[in-house]
Amino acid sequence: MTRERCSTGQHLGAVLALVGLSLVLQAGMDMGRTLTQADLVGGAPDRAVAHYIAAPASAEWGQTVLKLNGMP
């Protein structure tokens, strides 16, 4: 297996690209959080609740999980 080494400039470029992409991701997450908070404050609780998924009660899925694992 041959291992190629990158130059200092290439390494620095890759690091800067990674930092730039993480900043873009963080900005998108902040914008999404701001929009979600605006929905909560703006009086649209039905839209705000749609972001949460409720899990079923354990009594409903517990027996199914046991059956899938081969238990009666």
PDB file of C-alpha atoms in Angstrom:
ATOM      1  CA  MET A   1       0.000   0.000   0.000  1.00  0.00           C
ATOM      2  CA  THR A   2       1.417   3.365  -1.022  1.00  0.00           C
ATOM      3  CA  ARG A   3       0.901   6.327   1.216  1.00  0.00           C
ATOM      4  CA  GLU A   4       0.878   9.778  -0.310  1.00  0.00           C
ATOM      5  CA  ARG A   5       1.685  12.808   1.777  1.00  0.00           C
ATOM      6  CA  CYS A   6      -0.064  16.091   1.231  1.00  0.00           C
ATOM      7  CA  SER A   7       1.698  19.411   1.306  1.00  0.00           C
ATOM      8  CA  THR A   8       1.213  21.935   4.083  1.00  0.00           C
ATOM      9  CA  GLY A   9      -0.917  24.071   1.763  1.00  0.00           C
ATOM     10  CA  GLN A  10      -3.190  21.158   0.923  1.00  0.00           C
ATOM     11  CA  HIS A  11      -3.548  20.260   4.587  1.00  0.00           C
ATOM     12  CA  LEU A  12      -4.335  23.866   5.514  1.00  0.00           C
ATOM     13  CA  GLY A  13      -6.880  24.059   2.675  1.00  0.00           C
ATOM     14  CA  ALA A  14      -8.610  20.912   3.881  1.00  0.00           C
ATOM     15  CA  VAL A  15      -8.754  22.214   7.453  1.00  0.00           C
ATOM     16  CA  LEU A  16     -10.174  25.549   6.289  1.00  0.00           C
ATOM     17  CA  ALA A  17     -12.766  23.763   4.139  1.00  0.00           C
ATOM     18  CA  LEU A  18     -13.823  21.659   7.121  1.00  0.00           C
ATOM     19  CA  VAL A  19     -14.114  24.722   9.356  1.00  0.00           C
ATOM     20  CA  GLY A  20     -16.101  26.545   6.670  1.00  0.00           C
ATOM     21  CA  LEU A  21     -18.527  23.650   6.245  1.00  0.00           C
ATOM     22  CA  SER A  22     -19.033  23.401   9.993  1.00  0.00           C
ATOM     23  CA  LEU A  23     -19.804  27.135  10.147  1.00  0.00           C
ATOM     24  CA  VAL A  24     -22.385  26.766   7.379  1.00  0.00           C
ATOM     25  CA  LEU A  25     -23.959  23.832   9.228  1.00  0.00           C
ATOM     26  CA  GLN A  26     -24.036  25.786  12.484  1.00  0.00           C
ATOM     27  CA  ALA A  27     -25.644  28.775  10.761  1.00  0.00           C
ATOM     28  CA  GLY A  28     -28.322  26.515   9.286  1.00  0.00           C
ATOM     29  CA  MET A  29     -29.038  24.968  12.674  1.00  0.00           C
ATOM     30  CA  ASP A  30     -29.281  28.400  14.296  1.00  0.00           C
ATOM     31  CA  MET A  31     -31.650  29.588  11.574  1.00  0.00           C
ATOM     32  CA  GLY A  32     -33.829  26.498  12.047  1.00  0.00           C
ATOM     33  CA  ARG A  33     -33.880  27.028  15.811  1.00  0.00           C
ATOM     34  CA  THR A  34     -34.874  30.671  15.301  1.00  0.00           C
ATOM     35  CA  LEU A  35     -37.699  29.689  12.949  1.00  0.00           C
ATOM     36  CA  THR A  36     -38.949  27.072  15.403  1.00  0.00           C
ATOM     37  CA  GLN A  37     -38.938  29.587  18.252  1.00  0.00           C
ATOM     38  CA  ALA A  38     -40.812  32.058  16.043  1.00  0.00           C
ATOM     39  CA  ASP A  39     -43.488  29.400  15.458  1.00  0.00           C
ATOM     40  CA  LEU A  40     -43.826  28.881  19.195  1.00  0.00           C
ATOM     41  CA  VAL A  41     -44.071  32.606  19.944  1.00  0.00           C
ATOM     42  CA  GLY A  42     -46.196  33.406  16.896  1.00  0.00           C
ATOM     43  CA  GLY A  43     -49.179  31.492  18.177  1.00  0.00           C
ATOM     44  CA  ALA A  44     -49.006  28.414  15.984  1.00  0.00           C
ATOM     45  CA  PRO A  45     -48.813  25.646  18.593  1.00  0.00           C
ATOM     46  CA  ASP A  46     -50.180  23.027  16.206  1.00  0.00           C
ATOM     47  CA  ARG A  47     -47.169  23.489  13.911  1.00  0.00           C
ATOM     48  CA  ALA A  48     -44.728  23.521  16.823  1.00  0.00           C
ATOM     49  CA  VAL A  49     -46.042  20.245  18.192  1.00  0.00           C
ATOM     50  CA  ALA A  50     -45.554  18.570  14.809  1.00  0.00           C
ATOM     51  CA  HIS A  51     -41.787  18.610  15.419  1.00  0.00           C
ATOM     52  CA  TYR A  52     -42.081  16.050  18.212  1.00  0.00           C
ATOM     53  CA  ILE A  53     -42.764  12.349  17.754  1.00  0.00           C
ATOM     54  CA  ALA A  54     -44.429  10.643  20.700  1.00  0.00           C
ATOM     55  CA  ALA A  55     -43.340   7.110  21.522  1.00  0.00           C
ATOM     56  CA  PRO A  56     -45.997   4.509  22.243  1.00  0.00           C
ATOM     57  CA  ALA A  57     -46.536   3.346  25.795  1.00  0.00           C
ATOM     58  CA  SER A  58     -44.322   0.460  26.847  1.00  0.00           C
ATOM     59  CA  ALA A  59     -47.379  -1.717  27.494  1.00  0.00           C
ATOM     60  CA  GLU A  60     -48.142  -1.556  23.763  1.00  0.00           C
ATOM     61  CA  TRP A  61     -44.735  -2.390  22.349  1.00  0.00           C
ATOM     62  CA  GLY A  62     -43.219  -4.434  25.188  1.00  0.00           C
ATOM     63  CA  GLN A  63     -44.998  -7.680  24.310  1.00  0.00           C
ATOM     64  CA  THR A  64     -44.172  -7.242  20.623  1.00  0.00           C
ATOM     65  CA  VAL A  65     -40.466  -6.869  21.400  1.00  0.00           C
ATOM     66  CA  LEU A  66     -40.545  -9.993  23.554  1.00  0.00           C
ATOM     67  CA  LYS A  67     -42.262 -11.960  20.773  1.00  0.00           C
ATOM     68  CA  LEU A  68     -39.677 -10.778  18.229  1.00  0.00           C
ATOM     69  CA  ASN A  69     -36.932 -12.029  20.554  1.00  0.00           C
ATOM     70  CA  GLY A  70     -38.555 -15.469  20.641  1.00  0.00           C
ATOM     71  CA  MET A  71     -40.149 -15.228  24.066  1.00  0.00           C
ATOM     72  CA  PRO A  72     -43.807 -16.182  24.548  1.00  0.00           C
TER      73      PRO A  72
END
